[in-house]
Coordinates of C-alpha atoms in Angstrom, one line a residue:
Chain T
M553 CA 112.6 163.0 -38.9
S554 CA 114.4 160.1 -37.5
I555 CA 111.3 158.2 -36.3
K556 CA 109.1 156.7 -38.8
L557 CA 105.3 158.3 -38.1
S558 CA 104.2 154.7 -38.8
Y559 CA 106.0 153.4 -36.4
L560 CA 103.9 155.0 -33.9
D561 CA 100.5 153.4 -35.2
C562 CA 100.0 151.6 -32.1
C563 CA 99.8 154.9 -30.4
F564 CA 97.1 156.3 -32.5
E565 CA 94.6 153.0 -31.8
G566 CA 93.2 155.1 -28.5
V567 CA 93.7 153.2 -26.0
I568 CA 95.5 156.1 -24.0
P569 CA 94.2 159.0 -24.6
S570 CA 96.5 161.8 -26.7
T571 CA 97.1 165.1 -25.5
I572 CA 97.5 168.5 -27.5
A573 CA 98.9 171.5 -26.5
T574 CA 98.5 175.1 -28.4
C575 CA 98.8 179.0 -27.7
S576 CA 96.8 181.6 -28.2
Q577 CA 97.9 184.7 -30.4
E578 CA 98.1 186.7 -26.6
G579 CA 100.4 183.9 -25.7
I580 CA 98.1 181.9 -23.2
P581 CA 99.3 178.3 -23.7
N582 CA 96.3 175.6 -23.7
A583 CA 96.5 171.9 -22.9
S584 CA 93.8 169.6 -23.7
Y585 CA 93.0 165.8 -24.1
L586 CA 91.7 164.5 -27.9
S587 CA 89.6 161.5 -28.3
H588 CA 91.9 160.7 -31.5
V589 CA 94.9 161.0 -33.4
Y590 CA 94.9 159.3 -36.8
R591 CA 98.0 158.8 -39.1
V592 CA 97.0 160.2 -42.5
D593 CA 100.4 159.0 -44.2
E594 CA 104.5 159.0 -43.0
K595 CA 104.0 163.0 -43.0
Y596 CA 100.7 164.1 -41.6
V597 CA 98.2 163.3 -39.1
A598 CA 94.7 164.4 -38.2
T599 CA 92.2 165.1 -35.2
S600 CA 88.6 165.2 -34.9
F601 CA 87.2 168.0 -34.9
Q602 CA 83.6 167.7 -32.8
F603 CA 83.6 170.8 -30.9
F604 CA 84.5 174.5 -31.1
N605 CA 86.7 175.0 -28.5
Q606 CA 90.0 176.7 -27.2
T607 CA 92.1 174.4 -28.8
R608 CA 90.6 175.1 -32.4
A609 CA 90.4 178.7 -31.3
N610 CA 94.4 178.5 -31.2
L611 CA 94.9 176.8 -34.1
L612 CA 92.9 179.3 -36.3
E613 CA 95.3 181.9 -34.9
N614 CA 98.4 180.1 -34.4
P615 CA 98.8 176.7 -36.2
Y616 CA 101.6 175.4 -34.3
A617 CA 101.3 172.7 -31.9
V618 CA 102.5 169.4 -29.8
L619 CA 100.8 166.5 -29.6
R620 CA 102.0 163.6 -27.4
V621 CA 100.9 159.9 -27.9
R622 CA 101.7 157.3 -25.9
H623 CA 102.3 153.3 -27.0
P624 CA 99.4 151.4 -25.3
V625 CA 102.1 148.4 -24.3
N626 CA 105.1 149.9 -22.8
L627 CA 103.7 153.5 -21.8
Q628 CA 106.6 155.2 -24.1
S629 CA 105.3 158.6 -24.8
Y630 CA 106.7 160.3 -28.6
R631 CA 106.1 164.3 -28.9
L632 CA 104.9 165.5 -32.4
K633 CA 105.6 168.6 -33.2
V634 CA 103.1 169.8 -35.5
K635 CA 101.4 172.7 -37.9
Y636 CA 97.8 172.9 -38.5
L637 CA 97.0 173.0 -42.0
R638 CA 93.6 172.9 -43.1
S639 CA 90.4 171.4 -42.0
E640 CA 88.1 168.5 -44.0
D641 CA 84.9 168.1 -44.2
R642 CA 84.6 165.1 -46.9
G643 CA 87.4 163.4 -48.6
P644 CA 88.9 159.8 -47.4
V645 CA 90.6 160.9 -44.5
F646 CA 87.1 162.6 -43.1
E647 CA 85.1 159.3 -44.1
Q648 CA 87.6 156.9 -42.2
M649 CA 87.7 158.8 -39.3
S650 CA 83.9 159.7 -39.3
I651 CA 83.0 155.7 -39.5
K652 CA 85.2 155.1 -36.4
M653 CA 83.4 158.1 -34.6
D654 CA 80.2 156.3 -36.1
V655 CA 81.5 153.2 -34.1
I656 CA 82.0 154.8 -30.9
A657 CA 78.9 156.6 -30.9
A658 CA 76.9 153.5 -31.6
Y659 CA 78.6 151.8 -28.7
E660 CA 78.2 154.8 -26.0
G661 CA 74.4 155.6 -27.4
M662 CA 75.4 159.1 -28.5
G663 CA 75.2 159.0 -32.1
S664 CA 74.5 163.1 -32.6
I665 CA 76.7 164.1 -30.1
F666 CA 79.8 162.6 -31.3
R667 CA 78.9 163.8 -34.8
L668 CA 82.5 164.7 -37.0
K669 CA 82.3 168.1 -38.0
A670 CA 85.9 168.2 -39.6
A671 CA 89.5 166.2 -40.1
D672 CA 91.8 168.7 -38.6
I673 CA 95.0 168.0 -41.0
Y674 CA 98.1 168.7 -39.5
E675 CA 101.8 168.4 -40.8
V676 CA 104.2 166.5 -38.7
L677 CA 107.5 168.1 -38.3
E678 CA 109.5 166.7 -35.7
I679 CA 108.9 163.2 -33.7
E680 CA 110.8 163.2 -30.5
Q681 CA 110.8 160.5 -28.0
E682 CA 110.3 160.8 -24.3
S683 CA 113.2 160.0 -22.1
E684 CA 113.8 157.5 -19.5
E685 CA 109.8 157.2 -18.6
T686 CA 109.5 153.3 -17.9
D687 CA 111.5 150.7 -16.1
F688 CA 109.3 148.3 -17.8
H689 CA 110.6 147.1 -21.4
P690 CA 108.7 144.7 -22.7
P691 CA 109.2 142.7 -26.1
L692 CA 106.7 144.4 -28.7
M693 CA 105.3 142.8 -31.6
A694 CA 106.5 144.4 -34.4
C695 CA 104.2 146.9 -35.3
P696 CA 104.5 146.9 -39.1
F697 CA 104.3 143.7 -41.0
E698 CA 108.1 143.3 -41.7
S699 CA 109.5 140.1 -40.3
R700 CA 110.1 136.8 -42.0
E701 CA 108.5 135.3 -39.6
D702 CA 105.1 136.8 -39.9
L703 CA 105.3 136.1 -44.1
E704 CA 106.1 132.9 -43.0
L705 CA 103.0 132.2 -40.9
L706 CA 101.1 133.4 -44.1
R707 CA 102.1 131.2 -46.3
V708 CA 101.6 128.0 -43.9
I709 CA 98.0 129.7 -43.2
S710 CA 97.2 130.2 -46.9
D711 CA 98.8 126.7 -47.6
K712 CA 96.5 125.2 -45.3
M713 CA 93.2 127.4 -46.5
N714 CA 94.1 125.9 -49.8
Q715 CA 94.0 122.3 -48.7
V716 CA 90.2 122.6 -47.8
M717 CA 87.8 120.4 -50.2
D718 CA 84.5 122.0 -49.4
L719 CA 83.0 125.6 -48.5
E720 CA 82.0 124.5 -45.3
E721 CA 85.5 122.9 -44.2
L722 CA 86.5 126.4 -45.1
L723 CA 84.2 128.2 -43.0
D724 CA 84.9 126.2 -40.0
Q725 CA 88.8 125.4 -40.9
S726 CA 89.8 129.3 -41.4
M727 CA 88.6 130.0 -37.6
Q728 CA 90.9 127.0 -36.5
L729 CA 93.9 128.1 -38.0
L730 CA 93.4 131.3 -37.1
N731 CA 93.5 130.5 -33.5
R732 CA 96.0 128.0 -34.1
Y733 CA 98.9 130.2 -35.6
L734 CA 97.9 133.4 -34.3
G735 CA 96.3 132.9 -31.0
W736 CA 93.1 134.3 -31.4
T737 CA 90.4 132.8 -29.1
H738 CA 87.4 134.1 -30.0
M739 CA 85.8 134.7 -33.7
I740 CA 82.6 134.8 -35.6
L741 CA 82.3 134.6 -39.5
L742 CA 79.2 135.5 -40.9
L743 CA 77.8 135.9 -44.6
A744 CA 75.9 138.3 -45.7
D745 CA 72.3 138.3 -47.2
E746 CA 72.2 141.0 -49.7
E747 CA 68.7 140.5 -50.4
E748 CA 67.7 140.8 -46.8
K749 CA 70.3 143.8 -45.8
L750 CA 71.8 141.2 -43.1
L751 CA 74.3 139.4 -41.8
V752 CA 73.9 135.4 -41.0
T753 CA 76.3 133.6 -38.6
H754 CA 77.9 130.4 -40.4
A755 CA 80.5 129.5 -37.9
S756 CA 81.7 130.7 -34.5
F757 CA 85.1 129.4 -32.6
G758 CA 85.8 129.8 -29.0
Y759 CA 82.1 130.1 -27.3
S760 CA 80.0 127.7 -25.6
V761 CA 77.2 128.5 -27.7
G762 CA 77.5 128.3 -31.7
G763 CA 75.1 130.7 -32.6
V764 CA 74.6 129.4 -36.1
G765 CA 71.8 131.4 -37.8
A766 CA 72.1 134.6 -35.4
E767 CA 71.7 137.7 -37.6
V768 CA 72.9 141.3 -37.8
K769 CA 71.2 144.0 -39.5
W770 CA 73.6 146.0 -41.8
G771 CA 74.3 149.1 -39.5
E772 CA 73.8 147.4 -36.4
G773 CA 76.5 147.1 -33.7
L774 CA 80.2 147.2 -35.1
I775 CA 79.4 143.8 -37.3
G776 CA 76.6 145.6 -38.7
L777 CA 78.5 149.2 -39.3
C778 CA 81.3 147.1 -40.8
A779 CA 78.9 145.4 -43.1
Q780 CA 77.7 148.8 -44.2
H781 CA 80.9 150.5 -44.6
R782 CA 83.0 147.4 -45.9
R783 CA 85.7 148.8 -43.9
L784 CA 87.7 147.2 -40.9
L785 CA 86.5 148.9 -37.5
Q786 CA 87.5 148.0 -34.3
V787 CA 86.8 149.2 -30.6
N788 CA 89.3 148.9 -28.0
A789 CA 89.5 149.7 -24.1
L790 CA 85.7 148.9 -24.1
A791 CA 84.2 149.4 -20.5
E792 CA 82.7 146.3 -18.5
G793 CA 79.7 144.7 -20.0
F794 CA 79.9 145.4 -23.7
R795 CA 78.7 142.6 -26.2
Y796 CA 78.7 142.7 -29.9
A797 CA 74.8 142.1 -29.4
K798 CA 74.3 145.1 -27.1
A799 CA 73.5 147.5 -30.1
V800 CA 71.3 144.7 -32.0
K801 CA 69.4 143.8 -28.9
Q802 CA 68.8 147.0 -28.1
G803 CA 65.0 148.2 -29.4
A804 CA 64.3 144.5 -30.6
S805 CA 60.7 143.3 -30.5
L806 CA 58.9 140.9 -27.9
E807 CA 58.4 138.8 -31.2
A808 CA 61.8 139.4 -32.8
L809 CA 63.6 138.0 -29.7
T810 CA 61.1 134.7 -29.8
T811 CA 63.1 134.1 -32.9
R812 CA 66.3 135.3 -32.4
I813 CA 69.2 133.4 -32.2
P814 CA 71.8 134.7 -29.7
L815 CA 74.9 135.9 -31.0
P816 CA 77.9 134.4 -29.4
G817 CA 79.7 137.1 -27.4
L818 CA 82.1 137.4 -24.3
A819 CA 80.7 139.0 -21.4
N820 CA 83.4 141.0 -20.5
P821 CA 85.6 142.0 -24.0
A822 CA 88.1 144.4 -23.9
S823 CA 88.3 144.8 -27.4
Q824 CA 86.4 143.9 -30.5
V825 CA 87.5 144.2 -34.2
A826 CA 85.0 143.6 -37.3
V827 CA 86.4 142.8 -40.6
P828 CA 84.9 142.9 -44.3
I829 CA 85.7 139.8 -46.4
Q830 CA 85.2 140.6 -50.0
A831 CA 86.5 140.0 -53.5
Y832 CA 86.2 140.7 -57.0
G833 CA 83.9 143.7 -56.1
E834 CA 81.5 141.5 -54.0
F835 CA 80.8 141.4 -50.1
I836 CA 80.6 138.1 -48.8
G837 CA 80.7 138.8 -45.2
V838 CA 82.4 139.4 -41.8
L839 CA 84.9 138.1 -39.5
A840 CA 84.9 139.4 -36.3
L841 CA 86.6 138.9 -33.3
E842 CA 86.7 139.5 -29.9
S843 CA 89.1 139.1 -26.6
E844 CA 89.5 139.8 -23.3
N845 CA 92.9 140.3 -22.9
K846 CA 94.2 142.0 -25.8
S847 CA 93.7 146.1 -25.0
N848 CA 93.8 146.4 -29.1
W849 CA 94.3 145.1 -32.3
G850 CA 97.2 146.4 -33.8
P851 CA 98.8 147.3 -37.0
R852 CA 100.1 143.8 -37.0
D853 CA 96.8 142.1 -36.7
Q854 CA 95.1 144.5 -38.8
L855 CA 97.3 143.2 -41.5
F856 CA 97.1 139.9 -41.1
L857 CA 93.3 140.1 -40.4
S858 CA 92.7 142.1 -43.9
T859 CA 95.5 139.6 -45.8
I860 CA 93.4 136.7 -44.5
T861 CA 90.0 137.5 -45.0
N862 CA 91.2 138.3 -48.4
M863 CA 92.0 134.9 -49.1
M864 CA 89.0 133.6 -47.5
A865 CA 86.9 135.7 -49.8
V866 CA 88.9 134.2 -52.7
G867 CA 88.4 130.8 -51.6
I868 CA 84.3 131.3 -50.8
S869 CA 83.9 132.8 -54.0
A870 CA 85.6 129.8 -55.9
L871 CA 84.4 127.0 -53.8
E872 CA 80.7 128.8 -54.3
A873 CA 81.4 129.2 -58.3
K874 CA 82.0 125.5 -58.4
G875 CA 79.0 125.1 -56.3
R876 CA 77.8 121.8 -58.3
D877 CA 80.6 120.0 -56.7
L878 CA 79.8 120.7 -53.4
K879 CA 78.9 118.5 -50.3
V880 CA 76.1 119.3 -48.6
T881 CA 77.2 118.0 -45.6
S882 CA 80.1 115.7 -43.9
Q883 CA 80.0 112.2 -44.6
R884 CA 80.0 111.5 -40.3
E885 CA 76.9 109.1 -40.1
S886 CA 76.5 109.6 -36.5
P887 CA 73.5 107.6 -35.1
L888 CA 70.3 110.0 -34.3
I889 CA 68.7 110.3 -31.4
V890 CA 65.3 109.2 -31.5
E891 CA 62.6 110.8 -28.9
Q892 CA 60.2 108.7 -26.9
N893 CA 57.2 111.0 -29.0
P894 CA 58.8 111.1 -32.8
V895 CA 55.8 113.2 -33.9
L896 CA 57.6 116.6 -35.6
R897 CA 55.2 119.5 -35.9
I898 CA 56.6 121.4 -38.4
R899 CA 54.5 125.0 -38.8
F900 CA 55.9 127.4 -41.3
V901 CA 54.7 131.3 -41.2
P902 CA 54.9 132.5 -44.9
G903 CA 54.7 135.9 -44.3
D904 CA 57.6 135.8 -42.1
E905 CA 59.1 133.3 -43.6
L906 CA 59.9 131.3 -40.4
I907 CA 59.9 127.7 -39.4
F908 CA 59.6 126.0 -36.1
V909 CA 60.0 122.5 -35.4
N910 CA 57.7 121.1 -32.4
D911 CA 57.3 124.6 -31.5
Q912 CA 60.8 125.9 -31.6
Y913 CA 62.2 128.4 -33.8
L914 CA 64.6 126.9 -36.5
I915 CA 65.4 129.3 -39.0
K916 CA 63.9 132.0 -41.7
N917 CA 64.0 133.3 -45.0
I918 CA 65.2 131.1 -47.8
P919 CA 66.7 128.1 -45.8
A920 CA 63.0 128.2 -44.3
R921 CA 61.6 128.1 -47.3
I922 CA 63.8 125.5 -48.8
L923 CA 63.1 123.1 -45.6
W924 CA 59.7 123.5 -46.1
Y925 CA 59.8 122.2 -49.7
L926 CA 61.6 119.7 -48.8
L927 CA 59.3 118.1 -46.3
Q928 CA 56.0 118.6 -48.4
T929 CA 57.6 117.0 -50.9
F930 CA 58.6 114.1 -48.5
S931 CA 55.2 114.0 -46.9
K932 CA 53.1 114.2 -50.1
T933 CA 55.3 111.9 -52.3
G934 CA 57.5 110.0 -50.0
R935 CA 60.5 111.3 -52.1
S936 CA 63.7 111.7 -49.8
E937 CA 65.9 112.4 -52.3
F938 CA 67.1 116.0 -54.0
S939 CA 69.5 117.7 -55.9
N940 CA 70.9 121.6 -56.0
M941 CA 69.6 121.9 -59.7
E942 CA 66.2 120.8 -58.6
L943 CA 66.3 123.3 -56.0
R944 CA 67.3 126.1 -58.2
A945 CA 64.8 125.0 -60.7
E946 CA 61.7 125.3 -58.1
K947 CA 60.0 128.5 -58.5
S948 CA 58.4 128.4 -54.8
L949 CA 61.3 128.7 -53.3
N950 CA 62.3 132.2 -55.3
L951 CA 65.5 132.2 -55.5
P952 CA 68.1 135.3 -56.4
E953 CA 68.4 134.8 -60.2
I954 CA 72.2 136.1 -60.2
K955 CA 73.3 135.0 -56.9
D956 CA 71.9 132.4 -54.8
N957 CA 74.2 131.4 -52.7
L958 CA 72.8 128.3 -52.3
E959 CA 75.5 126.0 -51.2
T960 CA 75.8 128.3 -47.9
R961 CA 72.4 128.6 -47.1
L962 CA 72.3 124.7 -47.4
I963 CA 75.3 124.5 -45.0
L964 CA 73.3 126.9 -42.6
L965 CA 69.9 124.8 -42.5
R966 CA 72.3 121.8 -42.0
K967 CA 73.8 123.0 -39.1
R968 CA 70.5 124.4 -37.4
L969 CA 69.1 121.0 -38.2
E970 CA 72.1 119.5 -36.1
E971 CA 71.6 121.8 -33.5
Q972 CA 67.4 122.4 -32.8
A973 CA 66.4 119.5 -34.8
S974 CA 68.2 116.3 -35.1
A975 CA 65.6 113.7 -36.0
I976 CA 65.7 115.8 -39.7
R977 CA 69.1 115.5 -41.2
L978 CA 70.7 116.2 -44.7
I979 CA 73.0 114.1 -45.8
S980 CA 75.4 114.5 -48.9
T981 CA 74.9 111.3 -51.8
G982 CA 77.0 112.7 -54.3
R983 CA 78.3 116.2 -56.1
G984 CA 75.4 118.7 -55.9
K985 CA 73.1 115.8 -54.4
F986 CA 71.3 114.9 -50.8
K987 CA 69.1 113.0 -49.4
M988 CA 67.2 113.9 -46.0
E989 CA 66.2 111.4 -43.1
V990 CA 63.5 112.0 -41.0
V991 CA 63.0 110.3 -37.7
G992 CA 59.5 110.4 -36.8
R993 CA 56.2 111.5 -38.0
L994 CA 55.6 114.6 -40.0
D995 CA 52.8 117.0 -38.5
F996 CA 51.7 119.9 -40.4
P997 CA 49.2 121.6 -37.8
A998 CA 48.3 124.9 -39.0
N999 CA 49.8 124.9 -42.4
E1000 CA 47.7 122.2 -44.0
Chain A
M17 CA 81.7 170.0 -11.9
D18 CA 82.7 172.3 -8.8
I19 CA 85.8 173.0 -7.4
N20 CA 84.8 170.2 -5.1
E21 CA 84.2 167.6 -7.5
L22 CA 87.6 168.5 -9.4
K23 CA 89.6 167.9 -6.0
D24 CA 87.6 164.8 -5.5
I25 CA 88.5 163.6 -9.5
I26 CA 92.2 164.5 -8.2
K27 CA 92.0 162.4 -5.8
L28 CA 90.8 159.0 -7.4
G29 CA 93.9 159.6 -9.8
V30 CA 94.2 161.8 -12.8
G31 CA 96.7 162.4 -15.7
M32 CA 97.8 165.6 -16.1
V33 CA 99.6 167.5 -18.9
V34 CA 101.5 170.9 -18.8
A35 CA 101.4 173.5 -21.5
T36 CA 103.7 176.4 -21.9
R37 CA 104.7 178.6 -24.8
D38 CA 108.0 180.1 -26.2
A39 CA 108.7 183.9 -26.9
Q40 CA 107.9 183.0 -30.4
M41 CA 104.3 181.6 -29.4
K42 CA 105.0 177.9 -30.0
P43 CA 103.4 175.6 -27.3
E44 CA 105.3 172.4 -25.6
I45 CA 103.9 169.8 -23.4
C46 CA 105.1 167.8 -20.9
E47 CA 103.3 164.7 -18.4
G48 CA 103.0 166.4 -14.8
A49 CA 103.9 164.1 -12.3
G50 CA 101.5 165.2 -9.2
I51 CA 99.3 168.3 -8.5
N52 CA 97.9 170.1 -5.3
I53 CA 95.3 172.6 -5.5
S54 CA 94.7 175.1 -2.2
S55 CA 91.4 175.2 -0.7
D56 CA 91.0 178.5 -1.9
A57 CA 91.8 177.1 -5.6
R58 CA 93.9 180.3 -5.7
K59 CA 96.7 178.3 -5.7
M60 CA 98.4 175.2 -7.2
T61 CA 101.5 173.3 -6.8
I62 CA 102.1 171.3 -9.3
Y63 CA 105.3 168.6 -10.2
L64 CA 107.7 167.5 -12.9
I65 CA 110.3 165.7 -13.6
Q66 CA 113.3 168.1 -14.8
K67 CA 115.2 166.0 -17.6
R68 CA 111.7 165.5 -19.2
A69 CA 110.7 169.5 -18.9
T70 CA 113.9 171.0 -19.8
R71 CA 111.7 173.2 -22.7
I72 CA 109.0 173.3 -20.6
L73 CA 111.4 175.0 -17.7
A74 CA 113.1 177.4 -20.1
N75 CA 109.4 178.8 -21.3
I76 CA 108.6 179.4 -17.6
K77 CA 111.5 181.4 -17.1
D78 CA 110.5 183.2 -20.1
N79 CA 107.1 184.0 -19.5
G80 CA 105.7 181.9 -16.6
A81 CA 102.5 181.4 -18.5
I82 CA 101.0 177.8 -17.8
A83 CA 98.2 175.7 -18.4
V84 CA 97.6 172.2 -16.9
S85 CA 94.6 169.6 -18.1
I86 CA 94.1 167.0 -15.9
S87 CA 91.6 164.3 -16.9
R88 CA 90.4 160.9 -15.4
P89 CA 91.3 158.3 -17.5
P90 CA 88.3 155.9 -17.3
T91 CA 85.5 158.3 -17.4
Y92 CA 87.1 161.5 -19.5
A93 CA 86.1 164.0 -16.3
A94 CA 88.5 166.5 -17.1
A95 CA 89.6 170.3 -16.7
Q96 CA 91.8 172.8 -17.2
I97 CA 93.9 175.2 -15.2
K98 CA 95.6 178.5 -16.5
G99 CA 97.8 180.4 -14.6
Q100 CA 101.0 182.2 -14.0
V101 CA 104.0 180.8 -12.0
T102 CA 105.1 181.9 -9.2
D103 CA 108.0 180.0 -8.1
V104 CA 110.3 176.8 -9.6
R105 CA 112.0 175.2 -6.7
P106 CA 113.3 171.7 -6.0
V107 CA 110.7 169.4 -4.5
T108 CA 110.7 168.8 -0.5
S109 CA 110.2 165.6 1.4
E110 CA 106.0 167.1 1.8
D111 CA 106.1 167.8 -1.7
L112 CA 107.2 164.1 -2.8
H113 CA 104.7 162.4 -0.1
Q114 CA 101.8 164.5 -2.1
A115 CA 103.1 163.4 -5.9
K116 CA 103.5 159.6 -4.4
E117 CA 99.7 159.8 -3.4
W118 CA 98.9 161.5 -6.7
A119 CA 101.3 158.6 -8.6
T120 CA 99.9 155.6 -6.7
A121 CA 96.1 156.7 -8.1
F122 CA 96.9 157.4 -12.0
Q123 CA 98.8 154.2 -11.9
R124 CA 95.5 152.7 -10.3
E125 CA 93.5 154.2 -12.7
I126 CA 95.3 154.0 -16.1
Q127 CA 94.8 150.0 -15.2
L128 CA 91.2 150.5 -15.8
I129 CA 91.6 151.4 -19.1
G130 CA 93.4 148.6 -20.1
V131 CA 97.2 149.5 -19.3
T132 CA 98.8 146.3 -17.1
R133 CA 99.5 146.3 -13.9
E134 CA 103.5 145.8 -14.8
A135 CA 103.6 148.6 -17.1
A136 CA 101.7 151.1 -14.8
M137 CA 104.0 150.3 -11.8
G138 CA 106.9 150.5 -14.0
L139 CA 106.3 154.1 -15.0
R140 CA 108.6 156.5 -13.4
L141 CA 107.0 159.4 -11.4
I142 CA 109.1 160.6 -9.0
P143 CA 109.0 164.2 -9.7
D144 CA 112.2 167.0 -8.7
V145 CA 110.3 170.2 -9.3
A146 CA 107.7 172.0 -7.5
I147 CA 106.3 175.1 -9.6
E148 CA 104.1 177.0 -7.7
V149 CA 101.4 178.7 -9.6
D150 CA 98.8 181.7 -9.2
I151 CA 95.5 180.2 -10.9
K152 CA 93.7 182.2 -13.2
N153 CA 90.9 180.3 -14.3
I154 CA 89.6 176.7 -14.1
F155 CA 87.4 175.4 -17.3
I156 CA 85.6 172.3 -17.4
Q157 CA 86.9 170.0 -20.3
T158 CA 85.1 167.0 -20.0
P159 CA 83.3 166.4 -23.4
G160 CA 79.8 167.7 -23.4
S161 CA 77.9 170.8 -23.2
K162 CA 79.6 172.2 -20.6
A163 CA 83.3 171.8 -22.1
G164 CA 85.2 175.1 -22.1
Q165 CA 82.8 177.1 -19.2
S166 CA 84.7 178.2 -16.6
M167 CA 84.1 176.7 -13.4
E168 CA 82.8 179.7 -11.6
S169 CA 80.2 180.1 -13.9
T170 CA 78.4 176.3 -13.7

């Protein structure tokens, strides 16, 4: 086989539909479009079996077929002579294909119709490149991750990531590095709240609205499915109007909408990808990217994404482990904007664990409990200095015993305060210590 | 989908693939470069580029069995036409006119699924062979409950 199957990876991304020719025992040929062709390894490919059709009937009678796939950028096509071997309704190939189908089904709202019955496995006997098809010969990105330049780029990014001093800097800097060195324009970084089975936006890049605190439940949309399955997932060639948030928004109650922080998203993305961030067997979060221009996230992008999210995961774990050394906030001391009426009405809803400042929803769950505790303590005792150790020991906060993610929760809280209630600030005073500044008079109308 | 809808879809712009088989029942595939269905849907002419269809043409010479699948890229609306080849001949100026209309529509449609204008317009789609086919069956291929049904029975 002169052309390696992995060289054709870009053709398997589903941007241009692939086709298959089969033949019945009686000699009637059949041509059909395929929703997906997957490369299993260098010798085998798989197609999805969703409906029993003539293609499948023919394959059961006569296993020889020809697949035709096309490169999404230069439109060069390739013919794969294949032999159908078997159908698998379990195992790694089936699982991987099934997840991809679930993602598409979630976007199309056709879950049960697109359910994968089996992965049809074929041996690839021969690959041929179609001749003289196009006058368009753009320089193609290296499909496999093979160039020295790419490795050098990776080294530069890893060097820069290793230079960060704290968790907040890592979360913010990572996306700036991806933009600077890889040209990716729109990104969201969400961290997992295992207890609540949801992801919370901690940083974003490229959007007019930051969306810090925006949540995605596990299993919802591309990001939620990525969290659920712990795999890189992507959707390409999206129809106009799709957004990350589309699936999330559907079915949301009115009450939920009043406390919902909108997830940042492009109005008309061409493609989206979500990558799990995990290290040492622990799921940390998801990095989600989207683009208005790219038709797909090819193998090179995927290798960069997987490697960089691995580095981020190790960085986050390491910086959380030395959490007592973490700063709660940056040292910048921008002047506070004091409003005419400096009354700060604080309302905490214990059952739902929501906190409102001047009737504006601020944050929920543990960060809400932390802020409530800080404000109550400040109000009753006048004390404004706190430590992470104190928060960990405070029973009313009910922090998880094994992994409390206190530092990331404080970063989230500080960012939300910056965005929504700038009269309350958390300022670092040393390792694991901070002070709260409140400009205005605290009022606890319904809760006192 | 009925025959009139099928004709409308073809006018809007469709991708088309042609399948044949050899004497050992091994299938072959190539891309078509235009299609024209008669008003009574009993005959069709399809256009091919000889250089890319050598085995397809050899199979046609051997047994004449042919299947053509057409699909509108942005919607996946699709149909398959099966039949028997009755003639293979060089293209005429009228054929080239028909094929040009098909190519223009096809190049417009694939830009809707993310193909760049440069790539779409760079495709070489001028045919040199016309294949005359007696149509035996037309099947719906749009994914869904009617997929696989004969067009007459819908």
